[in-house]
Structure formats: structure tokens, C-alpha cells
PDB file of C-alpha atoms in Angstrom:
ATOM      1  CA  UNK A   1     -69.395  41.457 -17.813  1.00 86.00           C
ATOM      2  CA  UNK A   2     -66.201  41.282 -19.777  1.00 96.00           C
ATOM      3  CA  UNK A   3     -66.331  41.217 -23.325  1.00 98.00           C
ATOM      4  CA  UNK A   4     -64.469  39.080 -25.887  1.00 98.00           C
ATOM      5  CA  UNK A   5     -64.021  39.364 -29.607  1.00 98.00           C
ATOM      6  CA  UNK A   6     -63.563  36.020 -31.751  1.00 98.00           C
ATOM      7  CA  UNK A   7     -61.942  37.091 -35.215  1.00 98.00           C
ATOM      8  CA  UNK A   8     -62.487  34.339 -37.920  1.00 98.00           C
ATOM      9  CA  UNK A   9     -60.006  34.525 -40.614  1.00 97.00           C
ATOM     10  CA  UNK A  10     -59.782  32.418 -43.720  1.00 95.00           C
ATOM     11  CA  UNK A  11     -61.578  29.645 -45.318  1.00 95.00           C
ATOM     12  CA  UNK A  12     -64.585  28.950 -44.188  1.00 95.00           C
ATOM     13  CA  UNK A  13     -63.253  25.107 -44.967  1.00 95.00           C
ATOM     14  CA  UNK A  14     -64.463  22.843 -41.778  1.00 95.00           C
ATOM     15  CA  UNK A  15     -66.849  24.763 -40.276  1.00 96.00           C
ATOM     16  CA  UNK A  16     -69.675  24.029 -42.641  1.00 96.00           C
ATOM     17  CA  UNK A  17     -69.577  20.222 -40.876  1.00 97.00           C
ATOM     18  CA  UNK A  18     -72.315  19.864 -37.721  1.00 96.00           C
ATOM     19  CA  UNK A  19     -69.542  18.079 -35.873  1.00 97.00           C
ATOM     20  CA  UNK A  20     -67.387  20.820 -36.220  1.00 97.00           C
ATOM     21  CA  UNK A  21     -69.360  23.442 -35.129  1.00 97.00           C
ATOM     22  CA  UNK A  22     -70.982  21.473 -32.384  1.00 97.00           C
ATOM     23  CA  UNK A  23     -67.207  21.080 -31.051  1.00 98.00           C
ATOM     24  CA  UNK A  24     -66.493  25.030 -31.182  1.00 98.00           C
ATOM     25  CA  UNK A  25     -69.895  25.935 -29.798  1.00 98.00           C
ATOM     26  CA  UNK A  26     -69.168  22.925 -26.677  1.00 98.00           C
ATOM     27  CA  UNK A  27     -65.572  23.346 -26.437  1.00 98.00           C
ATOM     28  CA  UNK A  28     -65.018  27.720 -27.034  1.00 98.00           C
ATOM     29  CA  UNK A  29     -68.353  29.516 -26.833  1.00 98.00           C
ATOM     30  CA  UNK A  30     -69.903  27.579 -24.295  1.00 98.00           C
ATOM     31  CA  UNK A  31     -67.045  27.605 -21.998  1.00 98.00           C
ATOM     32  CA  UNK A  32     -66.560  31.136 -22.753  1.00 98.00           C
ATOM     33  CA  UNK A  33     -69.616  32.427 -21.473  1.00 98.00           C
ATOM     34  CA  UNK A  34     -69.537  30.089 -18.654  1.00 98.00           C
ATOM     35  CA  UNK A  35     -66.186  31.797 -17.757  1.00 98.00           C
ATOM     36  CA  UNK A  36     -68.280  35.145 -17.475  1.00 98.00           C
ATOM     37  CA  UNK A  37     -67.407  36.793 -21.223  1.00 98.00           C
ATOM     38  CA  UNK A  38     -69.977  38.153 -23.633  1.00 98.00           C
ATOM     39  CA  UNK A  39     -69.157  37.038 -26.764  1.00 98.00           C
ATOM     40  CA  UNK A  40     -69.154  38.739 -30.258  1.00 98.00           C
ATOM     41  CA  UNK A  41     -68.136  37.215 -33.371  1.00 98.00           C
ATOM     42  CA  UNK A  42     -66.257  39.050 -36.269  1.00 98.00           C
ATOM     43  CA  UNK A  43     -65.731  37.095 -39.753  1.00 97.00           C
ATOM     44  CA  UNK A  44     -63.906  37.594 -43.111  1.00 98.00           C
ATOM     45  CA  UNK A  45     -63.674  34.739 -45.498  1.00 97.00           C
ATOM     46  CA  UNK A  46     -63.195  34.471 -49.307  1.00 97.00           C
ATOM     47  CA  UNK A  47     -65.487  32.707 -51.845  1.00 96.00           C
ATOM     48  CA  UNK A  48     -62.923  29.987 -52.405  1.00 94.00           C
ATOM     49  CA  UNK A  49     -64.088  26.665 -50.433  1.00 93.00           C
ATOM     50  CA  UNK A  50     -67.162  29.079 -49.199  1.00 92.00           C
ATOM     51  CA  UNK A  51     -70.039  27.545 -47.797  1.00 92.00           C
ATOM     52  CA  UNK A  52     -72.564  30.153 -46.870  1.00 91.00           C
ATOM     53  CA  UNK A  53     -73.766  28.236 -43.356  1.00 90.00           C
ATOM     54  CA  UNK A  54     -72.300  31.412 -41.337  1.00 79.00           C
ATOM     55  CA  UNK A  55     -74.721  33.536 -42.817  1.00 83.00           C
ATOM     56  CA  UNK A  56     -77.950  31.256 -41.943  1.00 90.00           C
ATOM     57  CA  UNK A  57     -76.776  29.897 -38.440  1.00 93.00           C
ATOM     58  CA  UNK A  58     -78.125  30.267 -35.508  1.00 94.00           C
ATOM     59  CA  UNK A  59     -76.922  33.612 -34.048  1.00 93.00           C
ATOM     60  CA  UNK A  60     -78.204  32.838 -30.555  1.00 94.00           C
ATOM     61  CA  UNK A  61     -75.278  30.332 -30.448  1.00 96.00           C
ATOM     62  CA  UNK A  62     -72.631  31.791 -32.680  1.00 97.00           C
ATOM     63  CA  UNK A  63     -73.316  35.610 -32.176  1.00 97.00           C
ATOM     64  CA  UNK A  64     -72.054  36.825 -35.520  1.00 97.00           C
ATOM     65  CA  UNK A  65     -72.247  40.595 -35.537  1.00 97.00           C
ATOM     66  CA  UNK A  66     -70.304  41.662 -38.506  1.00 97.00           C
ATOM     67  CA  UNK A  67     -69.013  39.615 -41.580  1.00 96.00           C
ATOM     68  CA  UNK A  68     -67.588  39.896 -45.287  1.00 96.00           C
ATOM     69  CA  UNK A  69     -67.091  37.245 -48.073  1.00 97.00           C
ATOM     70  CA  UNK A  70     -64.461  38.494 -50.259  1.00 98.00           C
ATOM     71  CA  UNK A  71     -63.731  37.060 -54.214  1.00 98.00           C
ATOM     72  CA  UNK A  72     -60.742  35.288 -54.106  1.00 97.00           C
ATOM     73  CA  UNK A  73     -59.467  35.573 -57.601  1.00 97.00           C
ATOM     74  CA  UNK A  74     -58.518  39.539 -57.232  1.00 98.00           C
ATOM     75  CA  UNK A  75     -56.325  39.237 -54.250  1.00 98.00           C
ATOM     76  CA  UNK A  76     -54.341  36.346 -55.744  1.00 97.00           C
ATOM     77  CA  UNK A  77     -53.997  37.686 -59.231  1.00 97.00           C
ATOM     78  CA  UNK A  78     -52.654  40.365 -57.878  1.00 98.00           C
ATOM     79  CA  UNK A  79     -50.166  38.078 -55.883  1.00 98.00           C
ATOM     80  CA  UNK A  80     -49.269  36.649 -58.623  1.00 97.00           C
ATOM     81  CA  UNK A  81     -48.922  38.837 -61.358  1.00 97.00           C
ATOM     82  CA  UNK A  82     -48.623  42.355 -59.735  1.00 97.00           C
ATOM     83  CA  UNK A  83     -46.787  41.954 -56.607  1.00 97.00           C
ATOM     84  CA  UNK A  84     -44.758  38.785 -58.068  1.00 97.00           C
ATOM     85  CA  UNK A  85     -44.668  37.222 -54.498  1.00 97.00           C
ATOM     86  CA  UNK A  86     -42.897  33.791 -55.805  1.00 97.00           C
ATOM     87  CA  UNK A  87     -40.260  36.056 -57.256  1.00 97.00           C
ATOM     88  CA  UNK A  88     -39.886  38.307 -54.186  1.00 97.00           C
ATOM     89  CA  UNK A  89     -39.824  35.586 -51.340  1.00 98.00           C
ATOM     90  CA  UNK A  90     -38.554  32.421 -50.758  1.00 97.00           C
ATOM     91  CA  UNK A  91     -40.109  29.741 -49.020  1.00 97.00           C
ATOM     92  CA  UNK A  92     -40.517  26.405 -47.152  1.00 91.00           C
ATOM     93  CA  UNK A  93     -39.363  23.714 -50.006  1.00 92.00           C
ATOM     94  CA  UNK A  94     -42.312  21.348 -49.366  1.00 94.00           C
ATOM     95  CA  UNK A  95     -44.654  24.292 -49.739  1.00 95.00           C
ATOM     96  CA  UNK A  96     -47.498  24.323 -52.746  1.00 96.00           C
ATOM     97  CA  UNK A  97     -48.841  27.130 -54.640  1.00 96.00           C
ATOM     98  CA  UNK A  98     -52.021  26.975 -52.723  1.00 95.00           C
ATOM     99  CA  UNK A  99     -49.520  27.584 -49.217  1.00 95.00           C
ATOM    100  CA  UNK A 100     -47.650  30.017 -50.829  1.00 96.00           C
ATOM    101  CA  UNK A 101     -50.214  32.454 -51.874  1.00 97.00           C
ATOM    102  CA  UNK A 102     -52.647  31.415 -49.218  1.00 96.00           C
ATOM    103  CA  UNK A 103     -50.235  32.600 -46.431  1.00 96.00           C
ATOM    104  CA  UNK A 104     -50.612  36.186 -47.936  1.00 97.00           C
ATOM    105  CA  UNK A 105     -54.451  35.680 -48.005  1.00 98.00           C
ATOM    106  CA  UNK A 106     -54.602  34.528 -44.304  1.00 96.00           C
ATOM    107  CA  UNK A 107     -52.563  38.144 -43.429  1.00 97.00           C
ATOM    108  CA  UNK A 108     -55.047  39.893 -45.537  1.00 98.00           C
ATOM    109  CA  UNK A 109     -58.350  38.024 -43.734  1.00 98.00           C
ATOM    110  CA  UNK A 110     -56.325  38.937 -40.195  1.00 98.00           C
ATOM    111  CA  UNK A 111     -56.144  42.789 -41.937  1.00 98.00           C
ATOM    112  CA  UNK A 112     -59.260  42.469 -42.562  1.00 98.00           C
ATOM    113  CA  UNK A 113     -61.265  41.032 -39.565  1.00 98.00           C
ATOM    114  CA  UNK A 114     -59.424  43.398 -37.603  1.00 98.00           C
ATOM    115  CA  UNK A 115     -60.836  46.550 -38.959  1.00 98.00           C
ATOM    116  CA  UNK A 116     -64.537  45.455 -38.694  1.00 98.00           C
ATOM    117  CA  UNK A 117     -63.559  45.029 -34.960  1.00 98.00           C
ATOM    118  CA  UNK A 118     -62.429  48.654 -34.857  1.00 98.00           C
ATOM    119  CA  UNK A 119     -64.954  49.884 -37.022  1.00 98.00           C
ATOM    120  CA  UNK A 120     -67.936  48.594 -34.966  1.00 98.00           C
ATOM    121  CA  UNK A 121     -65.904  48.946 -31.368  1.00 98.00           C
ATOM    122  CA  UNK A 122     -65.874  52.641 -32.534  1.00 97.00           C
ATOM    123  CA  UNK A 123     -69.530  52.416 -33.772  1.00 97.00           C
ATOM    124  CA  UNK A 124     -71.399  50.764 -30.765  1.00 97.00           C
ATOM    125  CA  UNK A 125     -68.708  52.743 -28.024  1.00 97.00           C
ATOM    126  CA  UNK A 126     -67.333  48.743 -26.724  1.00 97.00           C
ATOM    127  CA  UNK A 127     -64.374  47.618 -25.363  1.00 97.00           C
ATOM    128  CA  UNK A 128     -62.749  44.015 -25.578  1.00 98.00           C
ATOM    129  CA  UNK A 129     -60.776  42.379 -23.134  1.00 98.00           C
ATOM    130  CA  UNK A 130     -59.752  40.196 -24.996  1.00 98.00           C
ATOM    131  CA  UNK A 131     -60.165  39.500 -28.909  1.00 98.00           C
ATOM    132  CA  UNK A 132     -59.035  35.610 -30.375  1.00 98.00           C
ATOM    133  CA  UNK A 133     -57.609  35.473 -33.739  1.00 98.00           C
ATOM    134  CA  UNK A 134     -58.696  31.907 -35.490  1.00 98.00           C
ATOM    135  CA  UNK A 135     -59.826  30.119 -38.421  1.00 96.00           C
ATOM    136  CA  UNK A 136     -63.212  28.456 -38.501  1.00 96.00           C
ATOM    137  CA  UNK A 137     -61.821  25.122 -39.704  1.00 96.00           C
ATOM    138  CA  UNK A 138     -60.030  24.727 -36.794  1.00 97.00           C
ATOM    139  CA  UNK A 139     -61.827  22.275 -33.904  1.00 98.00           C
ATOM    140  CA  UNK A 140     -61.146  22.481 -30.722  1.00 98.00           C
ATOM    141  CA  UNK A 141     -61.038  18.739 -29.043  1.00 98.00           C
ATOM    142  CA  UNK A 142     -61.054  19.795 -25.065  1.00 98.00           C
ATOM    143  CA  UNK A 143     -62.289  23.120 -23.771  1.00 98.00           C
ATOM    144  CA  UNK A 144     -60.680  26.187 -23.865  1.00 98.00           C
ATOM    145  CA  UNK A 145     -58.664  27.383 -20.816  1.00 97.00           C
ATOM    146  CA  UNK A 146     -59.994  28.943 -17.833  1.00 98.00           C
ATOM    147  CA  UNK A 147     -59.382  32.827 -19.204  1.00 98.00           C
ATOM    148  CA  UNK A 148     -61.129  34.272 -16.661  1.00 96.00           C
ATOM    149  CA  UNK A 149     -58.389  35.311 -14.460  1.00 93.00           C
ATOM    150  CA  UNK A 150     -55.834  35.741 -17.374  1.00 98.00           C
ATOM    151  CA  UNK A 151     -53.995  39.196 -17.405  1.00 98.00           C
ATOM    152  CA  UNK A 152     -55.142  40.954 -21.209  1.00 98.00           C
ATOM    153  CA  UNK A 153     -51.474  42.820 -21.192  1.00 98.00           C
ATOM    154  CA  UNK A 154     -50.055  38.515 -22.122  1.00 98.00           C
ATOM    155  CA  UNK A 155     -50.730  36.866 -25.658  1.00 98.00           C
ATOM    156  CA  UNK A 156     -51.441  33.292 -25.185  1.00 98.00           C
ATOM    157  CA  UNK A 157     -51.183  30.257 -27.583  1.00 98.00           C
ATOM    158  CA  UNK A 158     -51.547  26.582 -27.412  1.00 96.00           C
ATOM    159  CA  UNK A 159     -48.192  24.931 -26.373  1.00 90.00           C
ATOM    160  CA  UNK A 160     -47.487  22.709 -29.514  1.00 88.00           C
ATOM    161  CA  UNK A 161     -46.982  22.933 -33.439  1.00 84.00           C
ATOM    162  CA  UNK A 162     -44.826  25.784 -33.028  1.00 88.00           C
ATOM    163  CA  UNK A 163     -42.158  24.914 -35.427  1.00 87.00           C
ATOM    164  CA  UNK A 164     -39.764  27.501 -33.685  1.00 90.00           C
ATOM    165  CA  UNK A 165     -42.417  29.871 -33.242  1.00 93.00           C
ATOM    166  CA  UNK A 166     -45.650  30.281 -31.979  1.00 95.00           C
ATOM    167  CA  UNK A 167     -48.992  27.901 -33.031  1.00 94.00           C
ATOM    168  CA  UNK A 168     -50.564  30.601 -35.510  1.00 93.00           C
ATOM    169  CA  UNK A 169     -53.987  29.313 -35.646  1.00 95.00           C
ATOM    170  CA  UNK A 170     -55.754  30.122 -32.723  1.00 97.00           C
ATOM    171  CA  UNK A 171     -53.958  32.745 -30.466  1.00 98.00           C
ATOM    172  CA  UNK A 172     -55.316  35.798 -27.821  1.00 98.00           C
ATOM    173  CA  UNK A 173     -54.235  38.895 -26.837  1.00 98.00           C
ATOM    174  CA  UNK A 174     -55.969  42.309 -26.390  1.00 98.00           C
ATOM    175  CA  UNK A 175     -57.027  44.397 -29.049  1.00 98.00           C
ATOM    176  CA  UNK A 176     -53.730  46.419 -29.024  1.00 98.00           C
ATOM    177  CA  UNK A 177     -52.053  43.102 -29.042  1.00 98.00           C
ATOM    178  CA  UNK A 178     -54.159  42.568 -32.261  1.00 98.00           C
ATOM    179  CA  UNK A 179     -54.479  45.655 -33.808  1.00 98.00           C
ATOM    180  CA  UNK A 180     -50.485  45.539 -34.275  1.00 98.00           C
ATOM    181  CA  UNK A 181     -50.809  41.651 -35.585  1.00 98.00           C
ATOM    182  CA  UNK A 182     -53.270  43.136 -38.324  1.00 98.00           C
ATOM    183  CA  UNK A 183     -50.574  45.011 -40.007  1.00 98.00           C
ATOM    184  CA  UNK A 184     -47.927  41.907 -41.193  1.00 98.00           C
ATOM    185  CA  UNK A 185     -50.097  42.366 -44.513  1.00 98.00           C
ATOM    186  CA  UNK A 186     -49.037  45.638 -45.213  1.00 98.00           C
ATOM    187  CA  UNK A 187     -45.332  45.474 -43.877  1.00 97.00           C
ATOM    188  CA  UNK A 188     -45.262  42.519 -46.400  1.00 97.00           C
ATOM    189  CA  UNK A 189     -47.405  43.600 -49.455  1.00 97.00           C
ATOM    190  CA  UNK A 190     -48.982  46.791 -49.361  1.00 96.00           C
ATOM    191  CA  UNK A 191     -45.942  49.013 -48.316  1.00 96.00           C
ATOM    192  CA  UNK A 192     -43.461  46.285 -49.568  1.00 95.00           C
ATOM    193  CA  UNK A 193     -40.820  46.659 -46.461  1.00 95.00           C
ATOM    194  CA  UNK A 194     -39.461  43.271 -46.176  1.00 96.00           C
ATOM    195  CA  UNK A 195     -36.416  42.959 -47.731  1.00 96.00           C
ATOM    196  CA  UNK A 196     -36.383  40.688 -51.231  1.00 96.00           C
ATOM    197  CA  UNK A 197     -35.225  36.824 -50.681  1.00 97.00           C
ATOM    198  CA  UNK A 198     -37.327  37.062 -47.187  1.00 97.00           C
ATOM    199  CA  UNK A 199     -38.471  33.901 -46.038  1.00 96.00           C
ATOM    200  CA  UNK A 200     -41.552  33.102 -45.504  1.00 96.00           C
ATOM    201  CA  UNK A 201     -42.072  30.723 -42.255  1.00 91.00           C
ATOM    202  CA  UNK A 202     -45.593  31.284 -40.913  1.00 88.00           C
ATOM    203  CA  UNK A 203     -45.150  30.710 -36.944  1.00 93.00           C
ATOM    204  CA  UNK A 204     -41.466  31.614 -36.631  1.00 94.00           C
ATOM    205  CA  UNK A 205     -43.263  35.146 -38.525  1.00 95.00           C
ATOM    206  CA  UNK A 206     -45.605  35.532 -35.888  1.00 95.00           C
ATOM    207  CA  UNK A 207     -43.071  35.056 -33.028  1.00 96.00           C
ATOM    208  CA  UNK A 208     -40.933  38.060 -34.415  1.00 96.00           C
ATOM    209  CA  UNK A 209     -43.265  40.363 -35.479  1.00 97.00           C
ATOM    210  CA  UNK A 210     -45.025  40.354 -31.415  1.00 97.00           C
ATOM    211  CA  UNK A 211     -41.519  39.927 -30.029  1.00 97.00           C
ATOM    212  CA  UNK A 212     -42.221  42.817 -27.739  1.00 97.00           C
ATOM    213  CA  UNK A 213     -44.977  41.398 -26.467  1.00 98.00           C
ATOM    214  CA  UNK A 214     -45.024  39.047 -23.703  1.00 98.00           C
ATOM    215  CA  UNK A 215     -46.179  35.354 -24.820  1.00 97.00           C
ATOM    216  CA  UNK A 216     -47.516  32.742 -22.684  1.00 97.00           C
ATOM    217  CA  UNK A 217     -47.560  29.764 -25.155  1.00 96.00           C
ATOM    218  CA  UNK A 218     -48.556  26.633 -22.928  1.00 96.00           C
ATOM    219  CA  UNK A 219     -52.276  27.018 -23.167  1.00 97.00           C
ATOM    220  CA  UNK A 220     -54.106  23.400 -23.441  1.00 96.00           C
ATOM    221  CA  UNK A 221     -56.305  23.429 -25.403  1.00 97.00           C
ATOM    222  CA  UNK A 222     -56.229  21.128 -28.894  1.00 97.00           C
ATOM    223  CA  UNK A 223     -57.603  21.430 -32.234  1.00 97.00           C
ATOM    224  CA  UNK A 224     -58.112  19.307 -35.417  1.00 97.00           C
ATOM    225  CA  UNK A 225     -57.658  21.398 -38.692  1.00 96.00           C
ATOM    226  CA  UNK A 226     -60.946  20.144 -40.787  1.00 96.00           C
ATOM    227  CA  UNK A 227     -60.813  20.669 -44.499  1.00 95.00           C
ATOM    228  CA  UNK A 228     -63.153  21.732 -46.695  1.00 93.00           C
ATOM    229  CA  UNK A 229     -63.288  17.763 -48.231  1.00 93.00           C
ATOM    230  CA  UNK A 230     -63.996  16.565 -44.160  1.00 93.00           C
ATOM    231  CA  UNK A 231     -60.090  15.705 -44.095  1.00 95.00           C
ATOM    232  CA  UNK A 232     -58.561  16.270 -40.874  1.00 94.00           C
ATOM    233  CA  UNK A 233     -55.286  17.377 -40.130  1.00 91.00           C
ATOM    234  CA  UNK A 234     -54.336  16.794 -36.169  1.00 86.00           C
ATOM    235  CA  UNK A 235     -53.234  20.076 -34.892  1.00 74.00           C
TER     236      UNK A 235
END
């Protein structure tokens, strides 16, 4: 049996709703296993909108193996005041504080998510076929795709909210595919390499940085963004 890695990132936001989980366990995990993968679930969040319902769940139907709630206010002091991102980048117009600073954080969650996949794939001696990056708020409305006979050496994304990129909530690939995604955080922050006056537009971002890669970006399947409040946001 294959084996696939889902890597939550970000708020935990949506996901502390029934419906919404009932809709990712009926529309991704269920599907998923039907499809022939063993599942394993990887999750970093912050305390900021934190609910703690990943940590009491059911495990049997969301098979959480490794997790991490960081505190929010470090990372984004830092943004703020140390790194100075609103001085060093520029941005979308129509963009908040909370978008600005919160597209570093989602980088950082992808960072780290990612390295509790290495750490226990090195730890337990497993391989992944295929590992999906995604946030927890987001709710799938119609099942997954059939990945059963995709190729892992393709990324794949859902075919719509691209804005000139690629749709950078929910997206698969293998873990190489991923492990190279999990360093945008440090090109951008940590080791500074982006140039100053770099603008910051999250899916046209993702398209360059895996522009190497081969992309299939017509996958079906749909999601509702569900906030923390229960508003939803269709895509």
C-alpha cells in the first residue's frame, strides 16, 4: 500500500466546525483510502484563532501522527520589528496587515510541517508517494481526484483561483517536490535573498519558485475557505 502525507499548515480557523471536518473526512480521507493510500497526517498551527479540537479528535479518522502549536506573537514581532518586512517588500494594494504578515507565517507553517515529515520519515524508515500541502480551514465540496494512477514526478493543483499562478491552498507533489517548496521561508526571511522592493503575490510566488517542476493544474476538486468566525469564502 502506497503511502500519503497530508501537511496542515496555518490556522487552525475552520476546521474546529463538525461540518467542516465531516466534509474533509467524506470528501479527502475517505476517498483517499478508498483509492488504496495509507494516510498520515502532519500539523503545525499557531495559537492565534487556535482551537485545540486536533489534539482530542478522533485519530482513527484523522490519523494525526505528529503536530506543533506554535505562539504567534514571536514570529510576527519579529516580522515586524526585526526583519521590517513592510519596509522590505511591497505588496498587493488591497492587502491588510493581517495578509501581509500572515503570508510570511503560512511559509514558516509550510517550513515547518515539512521537517516533522522528514524527521519522522527518517525516524519510522517510510516513504511517501505523495505528500499534500493544505490548510485545515479549507473544505473540500466534491471528492478529491482519482490519484491512484497519478505519476508522483507531476505537482497537481485545482484548476481555478490562480490569479496568474497556481491555487496555493491545497496542492501535491512528492516529497522532493515538497521538501524544495519548504524553503520559500528562508530564501525570503531567514537568509534574506530576495531582492528589496520584491513583491509579494502569493500564487504567482508559488508558480516561480517550482517552475522546474512539471505542474498539472486542472485537478477538480473544490473547496470553501471557512474562517475561524464560520465565514466562508468560496474558493
Amino acid at each position: 500500500m502506497r503511502r500519503i502525507a497530508i501537511q496542515y499548515y496555518g490556522l487552525v480557523r475552520g476546521f474546529k466546525f463538525e461540518k467542516t471536518r465531516d466534509k474533509i473526512y467524506n470528501n479527502l480521507i475517505v476517498p483517499l483510502k478508498d483509492q488504496g493510500f495509507e494516510i498520515d497526517i502532519f500539523w503545525h498551527t499557531y495559537d492565534k484563532e487556535y482551537d485545540p479540537i486536533f489534539e482530542t479528535i478522533d485519530k482513527t479518522k484523522f490519523p494525526i501522527v505528529k503536530s506543533r502549536v506554535d505562539p504567534d506573537e514571536p514570529i510576527d514581532s519579529y516580522l515586524e520589528n526585526d526583519f521590517k518586512t513592510d519596509e522590505y517588500f511591497t505588496y498587493e494594494p488591497q492587502w491588510t496587515r493581517d495578509h501581509r504578515f500572515g503570508w510570511f507565517k503560512f511559509w514558516n507553517s509550510i517550513k515547518q510541517v515539512n521537517a516533522m515529515r522528514t524527521e519522522y520519515e527518517k525516524e519510522n524508515n517510510v516513504e511517501y508517494y505523495f505528500v499534500i500541502n493544505t490548510s485545515p480551514q479549507m473544505e473540500p465540496q466534491n471528492k478529491i481526484d482519482d490519484l491512484s494512477n497519478f505519476s508522483n514526478e507531476i505537482m497537481y493543483s485545482p484548476g481555478y483561483a490562480q490569479f496568474g499562478g497556481y491555487y496555493s491552498s491545497f496542492f501535491i507533489g512528492s516529497p522532493e517536490h515538497m521538501n524544495h517548496v519548504a524553503r520559500v521561508y528562508d530564501e525570503f526571511i531567514t537568509n534574506k535573498l530576495v531582492p528589496r522592493g520584491y513583491k509579494i503575490e502569493a500564487e504567482r510566488i508559488l508558480a516561480r519558485w517550482i517552475s522546474h517542476f512539471k505542474m498539472y493544474d486542472g485537478l477538480d476538486v473544490r473547496f470553501h475557505r471557512i474562517r475561524f468566525d464560520g465565514g466562508i469564502i468560496d474558493h
